[in-house]
XYZ file of C-alpha atoms in Angstrom:
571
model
C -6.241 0.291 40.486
C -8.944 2.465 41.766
C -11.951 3.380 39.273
C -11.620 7.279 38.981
C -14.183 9.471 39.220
C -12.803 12.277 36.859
C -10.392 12.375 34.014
C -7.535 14.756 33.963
C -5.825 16.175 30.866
C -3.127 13.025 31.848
C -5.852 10.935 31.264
C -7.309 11.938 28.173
C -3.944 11.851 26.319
C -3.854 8.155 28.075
C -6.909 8.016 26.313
C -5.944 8.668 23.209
C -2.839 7.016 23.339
C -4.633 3.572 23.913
C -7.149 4.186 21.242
C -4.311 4.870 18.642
C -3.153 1.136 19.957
C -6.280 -0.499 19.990
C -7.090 0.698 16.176
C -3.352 -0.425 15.865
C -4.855 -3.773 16.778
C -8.244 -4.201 15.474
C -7.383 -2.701 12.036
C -7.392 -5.676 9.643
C -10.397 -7.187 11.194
C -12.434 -3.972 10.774
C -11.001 -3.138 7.301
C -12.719 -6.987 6.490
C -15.319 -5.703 7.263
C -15.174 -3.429 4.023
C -17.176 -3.549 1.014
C -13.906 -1.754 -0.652
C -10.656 -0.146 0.332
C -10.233 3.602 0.167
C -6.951 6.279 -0.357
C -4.782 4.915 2.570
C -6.456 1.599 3.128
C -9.785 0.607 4.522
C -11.656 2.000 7.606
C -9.540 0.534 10.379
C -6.574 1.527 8.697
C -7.770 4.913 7.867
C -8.844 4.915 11.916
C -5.724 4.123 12.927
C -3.785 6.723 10.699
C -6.329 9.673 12.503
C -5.704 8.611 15.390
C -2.062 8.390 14.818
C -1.576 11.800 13.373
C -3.601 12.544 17.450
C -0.651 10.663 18.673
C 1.904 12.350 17.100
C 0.276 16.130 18.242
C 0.131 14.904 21.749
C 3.765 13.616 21.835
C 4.970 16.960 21.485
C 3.607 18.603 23.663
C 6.461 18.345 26.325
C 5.154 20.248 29.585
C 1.906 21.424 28.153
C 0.976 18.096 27.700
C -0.763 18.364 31.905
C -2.912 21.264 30.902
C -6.697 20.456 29.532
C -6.129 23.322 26.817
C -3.386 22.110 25.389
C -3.883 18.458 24.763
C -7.768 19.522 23.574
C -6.215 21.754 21.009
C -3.760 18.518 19.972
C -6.567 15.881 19.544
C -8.617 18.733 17.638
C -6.225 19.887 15.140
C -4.181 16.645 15.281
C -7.190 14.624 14.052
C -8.691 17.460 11.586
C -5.045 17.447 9.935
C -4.689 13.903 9.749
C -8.036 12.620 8.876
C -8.308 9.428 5.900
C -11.160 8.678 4.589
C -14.703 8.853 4.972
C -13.946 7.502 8.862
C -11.317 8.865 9.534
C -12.759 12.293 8.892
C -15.872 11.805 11.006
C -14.117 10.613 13.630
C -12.282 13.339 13.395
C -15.132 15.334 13.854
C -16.110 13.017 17.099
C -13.013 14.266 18.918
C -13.260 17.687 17.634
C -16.504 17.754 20.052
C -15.739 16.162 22.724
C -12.704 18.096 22.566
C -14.516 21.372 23.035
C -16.605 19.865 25.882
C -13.186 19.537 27.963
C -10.833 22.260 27.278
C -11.643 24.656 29.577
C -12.138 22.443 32.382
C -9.542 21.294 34.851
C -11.050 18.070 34.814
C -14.175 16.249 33.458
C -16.467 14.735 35.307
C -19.225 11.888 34.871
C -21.949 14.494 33.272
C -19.069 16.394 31.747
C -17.934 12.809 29.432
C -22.076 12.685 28.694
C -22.373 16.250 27.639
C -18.912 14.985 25.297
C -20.405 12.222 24.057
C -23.882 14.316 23.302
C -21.625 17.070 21.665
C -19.265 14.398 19.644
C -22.372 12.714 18.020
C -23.764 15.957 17.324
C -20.881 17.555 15.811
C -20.025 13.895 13.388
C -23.982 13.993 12.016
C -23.974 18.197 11.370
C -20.578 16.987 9.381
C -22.461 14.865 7.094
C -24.660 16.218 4.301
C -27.118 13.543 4.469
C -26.811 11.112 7.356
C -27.766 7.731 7.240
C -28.932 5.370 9.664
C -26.914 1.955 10.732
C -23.273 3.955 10.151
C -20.823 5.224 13.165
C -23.481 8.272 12.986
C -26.347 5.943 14.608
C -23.584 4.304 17.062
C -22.254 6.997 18.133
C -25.563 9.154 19.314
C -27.061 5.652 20.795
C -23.905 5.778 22.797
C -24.296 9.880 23.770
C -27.785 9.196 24.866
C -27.162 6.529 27.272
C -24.685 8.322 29.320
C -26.511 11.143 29.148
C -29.662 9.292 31.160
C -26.452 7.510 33.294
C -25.269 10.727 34.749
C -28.646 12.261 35.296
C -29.367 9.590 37.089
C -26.539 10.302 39.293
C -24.221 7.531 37.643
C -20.010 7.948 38.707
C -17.949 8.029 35.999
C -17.103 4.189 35.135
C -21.110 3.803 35.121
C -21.222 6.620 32.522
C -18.754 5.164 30.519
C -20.010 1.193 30.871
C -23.489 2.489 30.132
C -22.143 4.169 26.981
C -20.435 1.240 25.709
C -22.929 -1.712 26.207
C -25.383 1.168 24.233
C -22.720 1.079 21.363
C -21.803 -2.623 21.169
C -26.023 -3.012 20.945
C -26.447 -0.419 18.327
C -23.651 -1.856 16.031
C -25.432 -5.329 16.712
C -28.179 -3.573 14.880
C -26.620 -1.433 12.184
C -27.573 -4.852 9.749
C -31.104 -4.168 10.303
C -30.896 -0.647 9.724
C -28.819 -1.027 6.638
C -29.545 -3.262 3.831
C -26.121 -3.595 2.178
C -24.898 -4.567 5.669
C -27.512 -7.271 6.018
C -26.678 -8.473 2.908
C -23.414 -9.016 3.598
C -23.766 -10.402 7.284
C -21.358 -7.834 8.724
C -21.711 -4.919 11.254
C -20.703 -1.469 10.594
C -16.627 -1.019 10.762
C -17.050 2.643 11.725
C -19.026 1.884 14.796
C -16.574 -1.076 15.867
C -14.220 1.504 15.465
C -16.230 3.921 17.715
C -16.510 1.084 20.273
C -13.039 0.651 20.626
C -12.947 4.610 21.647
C -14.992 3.656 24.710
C -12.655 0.826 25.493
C -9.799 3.323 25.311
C -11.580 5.543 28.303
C -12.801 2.589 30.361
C -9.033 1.184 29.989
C -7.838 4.783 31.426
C -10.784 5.112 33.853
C -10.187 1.112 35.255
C -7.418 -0.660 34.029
C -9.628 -2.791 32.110
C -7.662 -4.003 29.014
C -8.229 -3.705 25.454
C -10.347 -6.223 24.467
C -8.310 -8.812 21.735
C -9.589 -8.880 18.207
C -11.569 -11.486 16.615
C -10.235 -13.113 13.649
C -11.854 -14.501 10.081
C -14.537 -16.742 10.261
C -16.577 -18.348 7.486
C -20.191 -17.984 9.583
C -21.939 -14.623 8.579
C -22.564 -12.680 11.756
C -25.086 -13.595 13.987
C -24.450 -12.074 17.299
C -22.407 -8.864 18.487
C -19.084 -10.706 19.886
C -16.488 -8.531 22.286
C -15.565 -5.942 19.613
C -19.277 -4.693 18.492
C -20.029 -7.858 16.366
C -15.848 -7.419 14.674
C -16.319 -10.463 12.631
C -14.629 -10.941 9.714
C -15.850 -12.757 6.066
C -13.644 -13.488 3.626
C -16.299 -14.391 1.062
C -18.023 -11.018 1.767
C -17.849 -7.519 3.220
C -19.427 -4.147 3.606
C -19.474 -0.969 4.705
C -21.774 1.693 4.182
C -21.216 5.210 4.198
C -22.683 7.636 6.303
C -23.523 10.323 3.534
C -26.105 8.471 3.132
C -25.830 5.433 0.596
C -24.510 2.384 1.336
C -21.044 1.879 -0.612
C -21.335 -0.838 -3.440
C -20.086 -4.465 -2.725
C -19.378 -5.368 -6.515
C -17.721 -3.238 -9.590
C -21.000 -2.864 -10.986
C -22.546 -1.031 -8.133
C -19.794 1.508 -8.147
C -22.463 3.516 -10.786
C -21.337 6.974 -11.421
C -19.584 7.994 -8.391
C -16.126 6.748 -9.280
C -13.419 8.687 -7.583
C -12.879 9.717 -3.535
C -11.315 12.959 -3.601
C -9.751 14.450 -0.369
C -7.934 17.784 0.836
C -7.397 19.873 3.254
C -8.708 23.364 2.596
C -7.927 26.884 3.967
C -11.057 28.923 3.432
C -12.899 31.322 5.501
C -16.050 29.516 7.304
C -18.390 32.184 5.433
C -17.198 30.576 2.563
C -18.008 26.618 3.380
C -21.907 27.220 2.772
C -21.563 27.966 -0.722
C -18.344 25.131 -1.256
C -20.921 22.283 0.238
C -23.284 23.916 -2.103
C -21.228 23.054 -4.794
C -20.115 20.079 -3.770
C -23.462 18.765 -3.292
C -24.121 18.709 -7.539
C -20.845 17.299 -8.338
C -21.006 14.208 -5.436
C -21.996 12.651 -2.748
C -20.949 10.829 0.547
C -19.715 14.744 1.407
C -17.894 15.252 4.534
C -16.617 19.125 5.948
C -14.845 19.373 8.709
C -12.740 21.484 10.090
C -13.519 25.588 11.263
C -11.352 29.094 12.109
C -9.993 28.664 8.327
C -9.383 25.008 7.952
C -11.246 22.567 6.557
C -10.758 18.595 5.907
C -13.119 17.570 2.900
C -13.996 14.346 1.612
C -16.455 13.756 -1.703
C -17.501 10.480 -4.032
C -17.904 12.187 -7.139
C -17.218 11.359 -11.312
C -15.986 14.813 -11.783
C -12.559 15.670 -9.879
C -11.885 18.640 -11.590
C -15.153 20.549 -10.379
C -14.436 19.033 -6.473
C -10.906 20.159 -6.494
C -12.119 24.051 -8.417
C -15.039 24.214 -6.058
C -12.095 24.604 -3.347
C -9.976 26.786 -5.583
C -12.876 28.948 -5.525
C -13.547 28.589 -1.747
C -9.734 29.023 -0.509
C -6.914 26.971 -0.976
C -6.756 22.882 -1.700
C -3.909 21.281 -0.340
C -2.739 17.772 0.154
C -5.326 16.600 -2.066
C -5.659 12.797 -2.636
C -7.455 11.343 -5.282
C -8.593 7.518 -5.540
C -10.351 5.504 -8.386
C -13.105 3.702 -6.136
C -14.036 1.009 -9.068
C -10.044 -0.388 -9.333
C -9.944 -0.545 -5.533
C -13.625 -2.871 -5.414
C -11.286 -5.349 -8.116
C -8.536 -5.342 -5.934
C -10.667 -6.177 -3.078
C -12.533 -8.753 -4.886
C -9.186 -10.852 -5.536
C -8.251 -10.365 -2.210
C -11.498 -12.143 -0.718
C -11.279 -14.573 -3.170
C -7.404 -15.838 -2.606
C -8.886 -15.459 1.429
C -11.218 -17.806 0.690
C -9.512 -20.469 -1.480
C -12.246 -19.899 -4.043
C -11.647 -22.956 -6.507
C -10.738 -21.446 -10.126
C -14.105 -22.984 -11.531
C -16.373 -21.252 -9.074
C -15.682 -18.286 -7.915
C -12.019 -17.399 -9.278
C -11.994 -14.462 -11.807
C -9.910 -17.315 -14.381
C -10.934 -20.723 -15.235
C -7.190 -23.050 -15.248
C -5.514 -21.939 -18.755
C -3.691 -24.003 -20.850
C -1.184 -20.975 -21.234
C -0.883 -18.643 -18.143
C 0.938 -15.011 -18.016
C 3.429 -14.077 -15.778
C 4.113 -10.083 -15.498
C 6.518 -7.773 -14.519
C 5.129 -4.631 -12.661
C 5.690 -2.150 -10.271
C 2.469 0.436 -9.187
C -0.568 -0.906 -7.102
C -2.524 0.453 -10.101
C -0.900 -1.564 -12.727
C -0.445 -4.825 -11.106
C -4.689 -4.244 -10.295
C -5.043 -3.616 -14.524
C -2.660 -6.382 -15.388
C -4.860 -8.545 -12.922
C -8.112 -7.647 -14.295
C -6.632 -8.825 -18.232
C -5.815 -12.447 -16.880
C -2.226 -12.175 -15.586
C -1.968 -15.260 -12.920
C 1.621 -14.291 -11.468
C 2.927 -11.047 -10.673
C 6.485 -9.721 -10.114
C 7.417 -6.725 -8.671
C 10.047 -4.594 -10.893
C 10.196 -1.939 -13.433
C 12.867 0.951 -14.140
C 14.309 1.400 -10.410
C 13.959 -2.296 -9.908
C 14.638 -5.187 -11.935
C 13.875 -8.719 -10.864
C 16.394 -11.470 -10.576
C 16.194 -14.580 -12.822
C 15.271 -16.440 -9.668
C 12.117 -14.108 -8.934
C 11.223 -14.811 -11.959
C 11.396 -18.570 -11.751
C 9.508 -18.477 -8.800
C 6.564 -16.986 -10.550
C 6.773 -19.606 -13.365
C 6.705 -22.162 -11.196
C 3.868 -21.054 -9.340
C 1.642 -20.015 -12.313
C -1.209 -22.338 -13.063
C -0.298 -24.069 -16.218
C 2.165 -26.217 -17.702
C 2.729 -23.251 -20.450
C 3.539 -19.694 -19.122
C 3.808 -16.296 -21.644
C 6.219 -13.754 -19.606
C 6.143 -10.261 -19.712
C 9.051 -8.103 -18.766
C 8.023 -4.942 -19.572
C 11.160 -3.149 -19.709
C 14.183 -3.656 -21.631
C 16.472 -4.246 -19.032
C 14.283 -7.563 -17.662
C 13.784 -8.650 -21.266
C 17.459 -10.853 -21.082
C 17.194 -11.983 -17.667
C 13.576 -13.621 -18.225
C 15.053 -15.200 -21.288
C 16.674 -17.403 -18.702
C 14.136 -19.024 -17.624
C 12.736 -21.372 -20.171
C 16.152 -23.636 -19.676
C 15.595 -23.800 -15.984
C 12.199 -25.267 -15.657
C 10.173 -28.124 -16.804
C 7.881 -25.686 -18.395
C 7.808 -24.002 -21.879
C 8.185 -20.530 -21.148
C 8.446 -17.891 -23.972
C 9.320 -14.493 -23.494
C 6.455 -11.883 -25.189
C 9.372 -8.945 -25.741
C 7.569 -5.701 -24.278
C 9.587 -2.781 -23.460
C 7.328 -1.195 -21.500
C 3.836 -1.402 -19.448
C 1.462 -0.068 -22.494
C 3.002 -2.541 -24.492
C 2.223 -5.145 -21.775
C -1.481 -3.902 -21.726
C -1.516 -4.328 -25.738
C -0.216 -7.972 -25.732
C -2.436 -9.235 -23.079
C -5.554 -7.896 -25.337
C -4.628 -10.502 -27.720
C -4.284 -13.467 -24.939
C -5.837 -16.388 -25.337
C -5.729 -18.732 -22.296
C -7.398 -21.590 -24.252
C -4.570 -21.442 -26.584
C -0.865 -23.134 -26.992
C 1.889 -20.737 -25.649
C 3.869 -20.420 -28.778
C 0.445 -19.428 -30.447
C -0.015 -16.849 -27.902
C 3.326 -15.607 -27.799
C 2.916 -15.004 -31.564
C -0.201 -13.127 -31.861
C 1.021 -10.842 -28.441
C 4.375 -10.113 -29.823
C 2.576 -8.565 -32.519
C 0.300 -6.605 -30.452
C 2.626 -5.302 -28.401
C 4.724 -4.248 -31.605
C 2.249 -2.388 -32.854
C 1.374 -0.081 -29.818
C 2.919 3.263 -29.852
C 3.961 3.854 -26.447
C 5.223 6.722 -24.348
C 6.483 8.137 -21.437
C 6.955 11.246 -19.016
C 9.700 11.632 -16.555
C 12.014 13.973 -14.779
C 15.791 14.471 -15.907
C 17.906 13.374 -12.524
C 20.563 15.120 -14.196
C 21.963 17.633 -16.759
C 22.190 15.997 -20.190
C 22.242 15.948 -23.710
C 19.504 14.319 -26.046
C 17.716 14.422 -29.792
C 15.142 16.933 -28.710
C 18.238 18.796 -26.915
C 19.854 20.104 -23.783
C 17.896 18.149 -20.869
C 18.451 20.472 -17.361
C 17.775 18.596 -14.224
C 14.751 18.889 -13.332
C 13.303 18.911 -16.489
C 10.511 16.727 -17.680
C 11.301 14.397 -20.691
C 9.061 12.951 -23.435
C 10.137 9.318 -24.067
C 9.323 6.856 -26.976
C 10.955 3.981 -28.249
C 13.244 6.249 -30.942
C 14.583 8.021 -27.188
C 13.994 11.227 -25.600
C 10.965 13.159 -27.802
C 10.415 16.406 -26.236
C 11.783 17.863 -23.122
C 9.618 21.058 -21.259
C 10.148 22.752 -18.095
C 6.452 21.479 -16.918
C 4.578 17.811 -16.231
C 1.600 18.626 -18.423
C 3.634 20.336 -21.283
C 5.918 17.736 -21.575
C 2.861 14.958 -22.023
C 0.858 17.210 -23.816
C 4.091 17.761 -26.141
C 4.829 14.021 -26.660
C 1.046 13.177 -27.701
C 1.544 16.320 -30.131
C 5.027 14.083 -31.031
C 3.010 10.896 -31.343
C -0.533 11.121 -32.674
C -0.991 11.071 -36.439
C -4.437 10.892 -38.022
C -4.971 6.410 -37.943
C -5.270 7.085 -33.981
C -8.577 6.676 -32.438
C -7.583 5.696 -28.526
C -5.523 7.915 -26.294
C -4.690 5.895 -22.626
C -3.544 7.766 -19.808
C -2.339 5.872 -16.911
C -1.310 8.133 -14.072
C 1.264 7.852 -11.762
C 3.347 9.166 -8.649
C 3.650 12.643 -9.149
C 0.638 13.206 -11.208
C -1.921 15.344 -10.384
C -5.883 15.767 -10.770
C -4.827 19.413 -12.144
C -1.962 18.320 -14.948
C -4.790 15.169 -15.849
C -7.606 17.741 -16.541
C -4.501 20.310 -18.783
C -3.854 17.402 -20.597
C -7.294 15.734 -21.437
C -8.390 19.959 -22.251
C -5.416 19.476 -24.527
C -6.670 16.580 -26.379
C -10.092 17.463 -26.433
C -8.956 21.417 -27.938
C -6.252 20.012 -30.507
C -7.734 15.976 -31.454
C -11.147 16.403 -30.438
C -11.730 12.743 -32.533
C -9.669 11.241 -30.127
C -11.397 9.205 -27.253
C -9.120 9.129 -23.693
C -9.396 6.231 -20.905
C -7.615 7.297 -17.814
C -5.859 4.577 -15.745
C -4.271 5.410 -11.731
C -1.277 2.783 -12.001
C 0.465 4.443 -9.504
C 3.896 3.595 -10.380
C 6.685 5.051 -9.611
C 9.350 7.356 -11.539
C 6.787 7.917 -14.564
C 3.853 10.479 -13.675
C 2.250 9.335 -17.012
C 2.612 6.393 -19.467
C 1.105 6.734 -22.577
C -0.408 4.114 -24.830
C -1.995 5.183 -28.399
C -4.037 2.786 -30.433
């Protein structure tokens, strides 16, 4: 095809369209690129899912899809409403202003894509409350300035754009050397491979170039900036840093205070986002605001969600607010790049080879991440909506590290089924009868992976026995019970004796059933959060605690399972 020397509003939905495919593509090896995962996933996924959300805008368009306005307006609000993450919200930002470079033009030309660019990296940094160097930020305005002296020197449109990218694919090449934590690591910035991949999408459009392929895992640290900005993947390492201006933490113990990513989209007047970032600023930090004419999409790392989400209570209205706990997610990723790698169990395996291993029944990202962390080798997926077949079971047995396996069922209903098991395997299985996850949690405090299984299934038996457990849920239909009539809809208190309590809301029916459940002996109050919990119900029911058994000290757990909002376990 020809090389054009403008793009129409055709092309820039082309555009976007290839970019949503090309993130599509490059994801994984730019989420490697990670020091941890975030809400939806890691920076290529969260990419992807902006860019996506642009997709979906632009698709329905119908015949206002050929006018510049229009198809602005959809990659605008389209990535502002569907922003994830840090990335994805920045990048929103990056469209958002080279988005109000073209709509009112019937077509852009060669300087109109540099004043874009110029505009995009200006708008992504005046996003971020205190940019960094070596991020997407630093890629994107080495990019804007080298079209920028492209079309003043009288450069066509494909020069513009070629000059733009080589300028990007050097300046992520660099983004180590900028950025410590990066260095460390031997890995680019994933933002600005992302950003790269942007260009691609407009050279594809403006050329017929393709896509360029990704790059899979290799175990060489990155040397050299290969065809995706330097894309190269390391299973035994990864990083990312954020653009707020500290680089995110590649271990647990780096996490420091800044625990939790809180998101939402917020309807505010923009005389009102001054003060909110004011705010925001003392409770966090790695602070993005994007947004304008009344909506806003806000990211902050903070250790105190209730003061992020009422700083936007106070500004306008949260909504669609998304909260993640950033130290579980830098576990999870720490297993991950260990399995990658084939790390033997003696060097750099969380467990050394037991002489009894645990197998466990869970459902919940959350949970199976906890029941990881306290030395569970095999994991099966099942709980209350789901329960596993003997031969799932098996499967785990057999494929747990030791000639000796403890099981954990978790719920009554798996309980028989992995009672099975022991006759058909070569192993000595024994069955540690827990009715539910807290009681799972209790047992495997008492493990001992050094020990004989009958020894272990002993001492967690009794553990698990002596946990008073609980649990919150919604009535799927109109019932009778001890605490009495149950409407659907309703939320029910459950122990072991049956239903406890049953109130019309989430927090009054867990705030009833610790009333139900804590006597004087209790000293430890565990909270682990689920699907259909909320940041707002967490902070009514730890106020709760704190008001009525201010002796009482509270962990709070995001297991993420499903069916139960909250599980309780009180020691």
């Amino acid at each position: 095809m020809d090389a054009l020397d403008r793009l129409a509003a055709g092309d820039l939905m082309a555009a976007m369209l290839a970019y949503r495919d090309g993130l599509r593509a490059h994801q994984e090896v730019i989420n490697r690129l990670n020091v941890y995962p975030v809400p939806d996933g890691d920076t290529g996924t969260n990419m992807a899912l902006t860019l996506e959300a642009v997709a979906t805008e632009l698709e329905s368009l119908g015949e206002s899809g050929h006018e510049m306005t229009s198809v602005c307006k959809a990659v605008a609000h389209g990535s502002l409403m569907g922003a994830r993450g840090n990335s994805g919200v920045i990048l929103s930002q990056i469209l958002r202003g080279a988005s109000d470079v073209f709509r009112d033009l019937e077509s852009a030309t060669a300087s109109d894509v540099a004043t874009a660019l110029v505009d995009a990296a200006t708008a992504a940094e005046g996003a971020v409350m205190r940019p960094v160097q070596g991020t997407i930020l630093t890629v994107a305005t080495d990019a804007a300035s080298a079209a920028r002296a492209k079309a003043d020197a009288g450069g066509e449109l494909v020069d513009v754009l070629d000059a733009a990218r080589v300028a990007a694919t050097e300046s992520v090449a660099r983004t180590p050397e900028l950025l410590p934590v990066l260095k460390q690591a031997g890995v680019v910035d994933a933002g600005g491979v992302g950003f790269v991949l942007l260009l691609d999408a407009f050279l594809q459009v403006a050329t017929g170039r393709p896509m360029p392929e990704p790059e899979y895992a290799t175990s060489e640290p990155l040397r050299t900036a290969p065809s995706v900005a330097g894309a190269t993947a390391r299973p035994e390492g990864t990083a990312r840093a954020h653009a707020s201006g500290a680089g995110e933490p590649q271990s647990a113990e780096d996490v420091g205070d800044l625990r939790y990513e809180v998101m939402y989209l917020l309807e505010a007047p923009d005389a009102s986002i001054p003060a909110f970032k004011d705010v925001w600023a003392g409770v966090g930090d790695s602070i993005v605001v994007v947004g304008g004419e009344g909506m806003w999409n806000c990211h902050i790392h903070t250790d105190d969600i209730g003061a992020a989400v009422e700083a936007g209570i106070d500004a306008g209205r949260p909504r669609n607010i998304r909260v993640t706990d950033l130290m579980d997610q830098v576990e999870e990723e720490r297993w991950v790049r260990d399995a990658a790698a084939g790390a033997p169990p003696d060097e750099e395996s969380p467990w050394p080879v037991p002489a009894t291993a645990v197998v466990a029944v869970a459902t919940g990202t959350g949970i199976r991440r906890i029941f990881r962390s306290l030395g569970v080798h095999q994991m099966v997926a099942g709980g209350q909506s789901m329960n596993p077949s003997t031969a799932q079971i098996l499967e785990a047995v057999e494929a747990a590290p030791a000639n000796d396996v403890v099981v954990l069922p978790n719920n009554g209903n798996i309980v028989p089924v992995a009672e099975q098991v022991d006759a058909l395997t070569d192993k000595r299985v024994r069955v540690v009868k827990t009715f539910g996850v807290a009681e799972g949690f209790a047992a495997l405090l008492e493990y001992d992976p050094e020990a004989g299984v009958d020894n272990n299934a002993s001492v967690m038996s009794s553990a698990a026995q002596r946990v008073i457990a609980g649990e919150v849920t919604r009535a799927v239909r109109a019932s009778n019970s001890p605490a009495g009539p149950v409407a659907e809809g309703e939320w029910m208190g459950l122990s072991k004796r049956g239903v406890e309590v049953v109130q019309p809301t989430l927090a009054e029916a867990t705030t009833a059933l610790l009333e139900k459940l804590l006597t004087d002996e209790h000293e430890i109050v565990t909270l682990i959060e689920g699907e259909g919990s909320s940041p707002a119900d967490t902070r009514r029911i730890t106020e709760w605690l704190s008001e009525h058994r201010p002796d009482i000290d509270v962990e709070i757990h995001h297991g993420e399972q499903p069916l139960y909002p909250y599980l309780l376990s009180i020691d």
